[in-house]
Amino acid sequence: MNSRRKFLKNVALTAGAVSILPLQEATAGILNSTTNESGDELKSVRVTGKVTVHGKGLAQVVVSDGYQVVQTDAAGSYSFQSAPQSQFVFISIPAGYSIEKQANGSALFFQKIQKQKQTSPHFFALEPVKESDYKHHFIVWADPQIQKEEEAEQLLSETVPDTLATVKQLNSPHVFGVGCGDLIWDQHQLSAKYNQAVQQTGIPFFQVFGNHDADLEQRSDEKSASTFTTMYGPQYYSFNRGLVHYVVLNDVFFIGKDKEYIGYITENQLAWLEQDLALVPHGSTVVVFQHIPSFTRHFERYPAEKSLGAMVSNRKHLYNLLAPYHAHLMSGHTHFNENIILNDNLYEHCHGTVCGAWWSGPICQDGTPSGYGVYEVNGAALSWYYKGIGLPKETQFRVYKKDEHPDFPGNWSVNIWNWDEHWTGVWLEDGVEKGALVRVRAKDPLSMQLHEGPKLPVKRKWVEPGLTDHMFLFCPSDQAKNITVMVTDRFGNTYTEVIT
């Protein structure tokens, strides 16, 4: 069994009034370290600097090295002793200020710490936005995962134009993107193509580390993101837009054996996040981006399967930190679309992928179109939809006629890929409502047609259709002349398809 088939079998797809800890306490056990695992010198230096707006200092801007979290004083200045392991000093971009971009199109909010001297100065100049970012948008690209040149060209020729059209339709001065991990597929030479795609969207992108973005030759997790950080900066950080606080985490932990990893958030990140969130008022909306979902129902669908790489093992500790907030967790990784309401204040969004089922066709394993998430933020409230590449925004489900689902003879079936418990669906005969769609756990018929069996798909034969919880059934009479399927999302938007 090759590694990719094993991968599928095991995971179904690996699946200001707040005080900060005193420096001595915050860095306990850190500053005493002098070497890393390769024997290189690790040096703690004093990081100093200032955050300014048009030359004037800006107070209460959050600054961090990934270990300490401080705020600028009334003059916009800050100073702290960096941890020896720290590579970057970065700011949590405040709401109301522009997101600067690097030459590669990704967000610029960090500077590399210079360890040649005892003090490393870092100055950040911010530019106020011209219009309020109280209302803003973001787009989530999960798993572009390009492995070959032709896939990179497909990203550029299909995904980018579709994204550009979406950005134009949003007609907003405040749109950012998130590459939610697996930006490439182990082939780091294709990062230039991915960066080209990001640049062409015209919006700043924040990048998330995925398992296929790793340096696989490294012997430990600590070194596995070296190439990623060279291009994009810190592996974990935060920023703000409007009333929302955003966090990016790296939840891919390599165990130093082949390509194996687990879904796990390190103590460094949890300790940093605890300090970061201490400056966010309780009750705020917090959005967390990570590659591996904190939780998936895949193992309810496939109870015999076991994997530590499909969801975050120590997720309850993340949930505890997020408990005082209205939180949304954004991920990819699984190559299926799944929305889970974990509790009244915690929502998991696992996105279908840009590459679908690894660039083997137009859909993911669960029948979700290749695509991306689109989010509108109005104050502290989020609304969203899933945008299939090459499909109208209004295409939010797919209908299969009688007997087209081989597992449910006599029935019609519907795949509502962005469904959650607050969606509804009904069917009508000749304009008369007959009943609600009945949810079942099943495979998607198109995925079965394109992916099922050892010879399909031709490009990557190990891809197989997967069970999903967003398939629905209904059974109209044979005498009906027109069948209508009407689906309403959690925000009251109704999508309709009429079949004659």
XYZ file of C-alpha atoms in Angstrom:
500
model
C 0.000 0.000 0.000
C 1.581 3.285 -1.027
C 1.895 6.155 1.404
C -1.034 8.117 -0.069
C -3.420 5.147 0.070
C -2.326 4.531 3.665
C -2.897 8.222 4.347
C -6.494 7.904 3.151
C -7.192 4.681 4.969
C -5.940 5.944 8.301
C -7.506 9.391 8.373
C -9.913 9.783 5.642
C -7.709 12.598 5.428
C -5.257 13.415 7.860
C -6.674 13.727 8.427
C -4.573 48.010 28.308
C -6.304 47.341 31.663
C -5.096 43.866 31.585
C -1.773 43.033 33.171
C 0.861 40.919 31.450
C 2.975 38.342 33.272
C 6.219 39.801 34.614
C 9.135 39.099 32.313
C 10.832 36.799 34.786
C 7.708 34.669 35.067
C 6.798 34.802 31.392
C 10.246 33.596 30.337
C 10.871 31.065 33.083
C 12.700 28.092 31.641
C 13.352 29.902 28.361
C 16.152 32.374 28.943
C 18.469 29.755 30.451
C 18.651 27.836 27.183
C 21.796 28.488 25.145
C 21.730 25.940 22.320
C 19.156 24.361 20.076
C 18.963 20.733 18.974
C 21.564 21.331 16.251
C 24.066 22.884 18.631
C 23.598 26.420 17.302
C 23.910 29.273 19.767
C 20.591 30.629 20.964
C 20.916 34.179 22.107
C 18.493 36.326 24.041
C 18.676 39.993 23.081
C 16.736 43.036 24.196
C 14.112 43.936 21.628
C 13.214 47.614 21.564
C 11.321 49.850 19.230
C 8.355 52.023 18.524
C 5.055 51.840 16.674
C 4.141 55.079 14.934
C 1.385 56.603 12.841
C 2.560 59.496 10.650
C 5.571 59.861 12.925
C 3.644 59.894 16.207
C 3.779 57.043 18.700
C 0.731 54.768 18.994
C -0.140 53.392 22.425
C -1.417 49.930 23.369
C -0.274 48.141 20.236
C 0.440 44.494 21.030
C 4.013 43.394 20.278
C 5.417 39.893 20.685
C 8.293 37.577 19.899
C 6.073 34.517 20.151
C 6.924 34.075 23.841
C 6.401 37.467 25.482
C 3.409 39.679 24.759
C 3.664 43.392 25.623
C 1.925 46.628 24.704
C 3.422 49.899 23.566
C 3.414 52.742 26.097
C 1.857 56.195 25.693
C 4.738 57.213 23.398
C 4.360 54.074 21.259
C 7.560 52.537 22.605
C 8.217 48.996 23.806
C 11.116 47.001 25.180
C 11.514 43.419 26.387
C 14.060 40.628 26.575
C 13.483 38.167 23.770
C 13.475 34.418 24.230
C 16.588 32.725 22.812
C 14.434 30.708 20.419
C 12.672 33.772 19.021
C 13.224 34.533 15.346
C 10.817 37.427 14.855
C 9.266 40.387 16.585
C 5.759 41.062 15.324
C 2.797 43.285 15.989
C -0.838 42.340 16.242
C -2.047 44.765 13.570
C -4.641 46.974 15.280
C -8.106 47.459 13.848
C -8.338 50.564 11.716
C -4.878 50.231 10.174
C -3.819 48.889 6.796
C -2.384 45.434 6.232
C 0.971 45.915 4.515
C 2.172 43.350 1.995
C 5.506 41.715 1.294
C 6.726 41.427 -2.273
C 5.272 37.888 -2.337
C 1.771 39.197 -1.590
C 1.605 37.917 1.982
C 0.997 40.144 4.987
C 3.934 42.046 6.467
C 3.613 42.508 10.228
C 6.962 41.179 11.486
C 10.725 41.806 11.459
C 13.560 39.359 11.979
C 15.382 39.739 15.299
C 19.058 40.625 14.843
C 21.160 38.698 17.365
C 24.596 40.076 16.502
C 24.263 42.745 19.214
C 22.769 42.936 22.691
C 19.849 45.078 21.471
C 17.750 44.617 18.358
C 15.701 47.733 17.421
C 12.464 47.356 15.465
C 10.193 50.168 14.298
C 6.746 49.701 12.793
C 4.981 52.512 10.903
C 1.225 52.042 10.520
C -1.129 53.665 8.052
C -4.767 54.341 9.027
C -7.419 52.931 6.698
C -9.405 55.479 4.715
C -12.731 53.800 5.483
C -13.783 52.021 8.652
C -13.031 48.293 8.738
C -16.016 47.686 11.036
C -17.356 45.800 8.015
C -14.836 43.653 6.162
C -14.439 40.351 4.328
C -12.014 37.483 4.103
C -11.511 34.516 1.808
C -10.159 31.129 2.920
C -8.124 29.066 0.477
C -7.706 25.622 2.022
C -5.174 23.239 0.513
C -4.087 24.636 -2.832
C -1.608 21.755 -2.513
C 0.162 22.044 -5.839
C 2.577 19.214 -6.613
C 3.062 19.591 -10.362
C 3.546 22.474 -12.753
C 0.188 21.831 -14.426
C -1.548 22.079 -11.049
C 0.187 25.370 -10.352
C -0.998 26.626 -13.751
C -4.535 25.471 -12.908
C -4.347 27.466 -9.683
C -3.309 30.510 -11.691
C -5.747 30.043 -14.576
C -8.860 28.920 -12.646
C -8.678 29.720 -8.930
C -7.175 33.195 -9.278
C -9.697 34.544 -11.823
C -12.562 33.103 -9.798
C -11.206 34.737 -6.634
C -10.716 38.035 -8.442
C -14.353 37.932 -9.560
C -15.455 37.252 -5.991
C -13.367 40.125 -4.623
C -14.889 42.413 -7.237
C -18.387 41.250 -6.324
C -17.733 41.888 -2.631
C -16.983 45.509 -3.566
C -15.280 46.121 -0.236
C -12.191 48.198 0.631
C -11.277 45.643 3.286
C -10.735 42.109 2.002
C -7.939 39.787 3.045
C -7.158 36.188 2.230
C -5.954 33.245 4.283
C -3.973 30.350 2.863
C -5.143 27.717 5.327
C -2.194 25.359 4.978
C -0.863 22.856 2.436
C -0.031 25.750 0.168
C 2.153 23.381 -1.818
C 2.532 19.588 -1.764
C 6.058 18.970 -0.488
C 7.539 20.613 -3.608
C 9.014 23.868 -2.293
C 10.135 24.945 -5.758
C 6.437 25.539 -6.522
C 6.111 28.113 -3.724
C 6.950 30.798 -6.279
C 3.859 29.778 -8.268
C 1.698 29.854 -5.155
C 3.064 33.299 -4.279
C 2.349 34.441 -7.826
C -1.265 33.338 -7.379
C -1.510 35.254 -4.114
C -0.030 38.368 -5.707
C -2.511 38.229 -8.567
C -5.509 38.280 -6.230
C -4.503 41.821 -5.227
C -5.416 41.270 -1.569
C -3.047 40.634 1.364
C -2.860 37.005 2.453
C -2.077 35.569 5.866
C -0.472 32.131 5.621
C -1.029 29.038 7.767
C 1.490 26.206 8.028
C 0.278 22.812 6.770
C 1.782 19.358 6.877
C 2.716 19.518 3.180
C 4.504 22.851 3.701
C 7.080 21.192 5.950
C 10.774 20.553 5.465
C 10.572 16.784 5.615
C 14.313 16.244 5.912
C 14.434 17.970 9.313
C 14.802 15.725 12.325
C 12.389 17.515 14.661
C 9.211 19.526 14.686
C 11.076 22.641 15.818
C 12.877 22.859 12.482
C 10.141 21.578 10.189
C 8.800 25.038 9.216
C 12.140 26.610 8.275
C 11.291 27.218 4.617
C 7.804 28.434 5.502
C 9.078 30.998 8.018
C 11.716 32.243 5.575
C 8.926 33.221 3.180
C 6.031 34.131 5.469
C 7.386 34.893 8.936
C 6.013 33.598 12.260
C 4.088 30.341 12.402
C 1.645 31.803 14.928
C 0.489 35.377 15.454
C -2.612 37.559 15.699
C -4.155 40.626 14.070
C -7.347 42.673 14.277
C -9.981 43.923 11.864
C -12.979 45.916 13.040
C -14.325 44.303 16.203
C -12.801 40.887 15.498
C -9.553 39.433 16.821
C -7.862 36.950 14.477
C -5.341 34.282 15.454
C -3.192 31.997 13.315
C -1.804 28.792 14.848
C 0.414 25.935 13.687
C -1.252 22.703 14.805
C 0.921 20.341 12.728
C 3.455 18.555 14.934
C 5.993 16.382 13.114
C 7.330 13.406 15.006
C 10.580 13.126 13.017
C 9.648 9.959 11.148
C 8.992 10.032 7.413
C 5.960 12.259 6.781
C 4.213 11.398 10.040
C 2.703 14.069 12.255
C -0.053 14.613 14.795
C -2.608 17.367 15.256
C -1.226 19.134 18.304
C -0.742 22.703 19.570
C 2.562 23.172 21.370
C 2.873 24.695 24.828
C 4.765 27.674 23.377
C 1.712 28.556 21.327
C -0.803 27.954 24.102
C 1.225 30.084 26.526
C 1.527 32.832 23.921
C -2.170 32.634 23.078
C -3.101 32.893 26.739
C -1.180 36.186 26.950
C -2.537 37.410 23.623
C -6.164 36.748 24.577
C -5.673 38.388 27.976
C -5.752 41.680 26.056
C -9.005 40.840 24.244
C -12.231 41.745 26.088
C -14.379 38.773 27.037
C -17.381 38.404 24.792
C -15.444 39.478 21.702
C -15.463 37.503 18.473
C -12.241 35.550 17.939
C -11.437 33.716 14.705
C -8.690 31.078 14.773
C -7.065 29.763 11.596
C -5.261 26.423 11.703
C -4.608 23.720 9.134
C -5.779 20.582 10.905
C -9.350 20.861 12.231
C -9.674 20.800 15.981
C -12.498 18.285 15.554
C -14.129 16.321 12.765
C -16.952 13.774 12.710
C -15.002 11.615 10.289
C -14.389 9.020 12.988
C -18.114 8.826 13.703
C -18.577 7.989 10.035
C -15.645 5.560 10.089
C -15.431 4.285 13.692
C -12.874 1.591 12.850
C -10.297 4.147 11.736
C -7.792 5.743 14.081
C -5.445 8.643 13.464
C -3.685 11.323 15.478
C -3.164 13.407 12.354
C -6.780 14.149 11.504
C -7.706 16.475 14.366
C -6.063 18.266 17.296
C -5.354 15.944 20.216
C -5.125 18.656 22.887
C -8.051 20.694 21.546
C -9.812 20.939 24.908
C -7.062 23.294 26.105
C -7.616 25.510 23.078
C -11.349 25.424 23.786
C -10.709 26.461 27.392
C -8.769 29.540 26.259
C -11.547 30.434 23.816
C -14.405 29.820 26.262
C -14.889 33.521 27.190
C -15.333 34.461 23.524
C -17.529 33.888 20.515
C -15.071 31.806 18.545
C -14.836 30.398 15.033
C -12.219 27.792 14.122
C -11.173 27.724 10.460
C -9.319 24.790 8.930
C -8.805 22.640 5.849
C -6.737 19.441 5.611
C -9.512 16.884 5.168
C -10.511 17.596 1.559
C -14.171 17.606 2.577
C -16.476 20.376 3.763
C -17.855 20.131 7.296
C -19.468 22.628 9.659
C -19.821 21.690 13.308
C -21.515 23.698 16.034
C -19.397 22.598 18.995
C -21.365 24.751 21.444
C -23.244 28.056 21.514
C -19.976 30.014 21.351
C -17.732 27.734 19.308
C -18.127 26.889 15.624
C -15.805 24.698 13.554
C -15.492 25.444 9.824
C -13.591 22.738 7.937
C -13.339 23.919 4.342
C -13.507 22.087 1.089
C -10.316 22.555 -0.834
C -9.028 24.672 -3.697
C -7.548 21.511 -5.211
C -10.668 19.395 -4.655
C -9.572 15.772 -4.481
C -5.916 16.575 -5.133
C -6.469 18.144 -8.576
C -8.061 14.932 -9.849
C -11.337 16.553 -10.908
C -13.873 19.288 -10.088
C -14.974 18.068 -6.643
C -13.701 16.961 -3.252
C -14.227 13.422 -1.957
C -17.578 14.377 -0.421
C -18.883 15.993 -3.599
C -18.147 19.558 -2.483
C -16.930 21.571 -5.479
C -13.313 22.646 -5.540
C -13.531 26.096 -3.987
C -13.077 28.327 -0.998
C -14.894 30.022 1.878
C -16.122 33.607 1.662
C -16.863 35.506 4.889
C -18.505 38.839 5.609
C -17.908 40.454 8.994
C -20.279 43.163 10.155
C -19.219 44.391 13.574
C -18.736 41.226 15.606
C -21.041 39.034 13.485
C -19.904 36.640 10.759
C -21.844 35.344 7.781
C -20.467 33.089 5.076
C -20.921 30.978 1.989
C -18.899 28.444 0.047
C -17.845 29.462 -3.454
C -17.328 26.663 -5.962
C -14.672 27.513 -8.538
C -16.330 28.167 -11.874
C -19.807 28.048 -10.332
C -22.212 30.888 -9.550
C -22.355 32.032 -5.954
C -25.955 30.773 -5.901
C -24.890 27.157 -6.494
C -25.020 25.753 -2.970
C -26.237 22.208 -3.591
C -26.429 19.486 -6.233
C -29.557 17.448 -7.050
C -29.485 13.826 -8.230
C -32.603 12.403 -9.864
C -34.368 9.153 -9.019
C -32.035 6.161 -8.871
C -28.912 8.229 -9.546
C -27.721 7.329 -6.051
C -26.946 3.605 -6.248
C -27.329 3.138 -2.499
C -30.864 4.588 -2.361
C -32.931 3.193 -5.247
C -36.224 4.950 -5.869
C -35.043 8.145 -4.192
C -33.815 11.506 -5.344
C -30.802 12.862 -3.440
C -29.308 16.271 -2.679
C -25.812 17.229 -1.541
C -25.878 20.489 0.483
C -22.163 20.849 1.073
C -22.111 23.891 3.393
C -24.978 22.615 5.542
C -25.209 22.932 9.299
C -28.063 22.363 11.748
C -29.530 25.808 11.047
C -30.110 25.119 7.351
C -33.461 23.814 6.060
C -34.441 22.060 2.845
C -37.800 21.165 1.283
C -39.030 19.719 -2.000
C -42.085 20.668 -4.063
C -44.130 18.933 -6.742
C -45.613 21.266 -9.351
C -45.289 24.193 -6.959
C -46.808 22.409 -3.953
C -44.529 21.816 -0.972
C -44.443 18.133 -0.087
C -41.987 17.824 2.758
C -38.571 18.290 4.248
C -35.431 16.761 2.838
C -34.264 13.836 4.970
C -30.617 13.830 5.968
C -28.635 10.611 5.606
C -25.018 9.588 6.000
C -23.931 8.625 2.521
C -21.463 9.081 -0.300
C -21.952 11.624 -3.063
C -23.042 9.991 -6.356
C -20.766 12.166 -8.506
C -17.815 11.338 -6.275
C -18.690 7.651 -6.613
C -18.765 8.052 -10.379
C -15.459 9.934 -10.568
C -13.446 8.403 -7.729
C -14.642 4.919 -6.778
C -12.541 1.866 -7.516
C -8.862 1.084 -8.044
C -8.767 2.590 -11.551
C -10.332 5.945 -10.693
C -9.591 8.758 -10.832
C -7.032 8.312 -13.566
C -4.696 11.001 -12.202
C -4.562 9.747 -8.602
C -6.047 6.307 -8.253
C -5.879 6.226 -4.450
C -8.656 8.867 -4.165
C -11.956 7.348 -3.018
C -15.403 8.817 -2.259
C -16.070 9.435 1.416
C -19.153 9.275 3.588
C -20.602 12.662 4.435
C -23.323 13.980 6.730
C -24.651 16.536 4.246
C -26.527 14.217 1.860
C -30.337 14.341 1.782
C -33.127 12.207 0.279
C -36.677 12.767 -0.952
C -39.129 10.715 -2.999
C -41.535 12.569 -5.334
C -44.333 10.877 -7.264
C -43.772 9.772 -10.834
C -46.662 11.985 -11.975
C -44.965 15.266 -11.006
C -44.109 17.472 -13.971
C -41.803 19.831 -12.090
C -39.701 19.066 -9.054
C -38.343 21.963 -7.025
C -35.664 21.741 -4.357
C -35.540 24.765 -2.052
C -32.716 25.169 0.460
C -32.391 28.000 2.999
C -29.141 28.677 4.811
C -28.701 29.830 8.409
C -28.771 33.474 7.285
C -32.116 33.262 5.509
C -30.728 33.077 1.963
C -32.790 30.713 -0.186
C -31.400 28.716 -3.111
C -33.733 26.991 -5.562
C -33.429 24.502 -8.395
C -36.327 23.415 -10.612
C -36.096 20.128 -12.524
C -38.579 19.446 -15.324
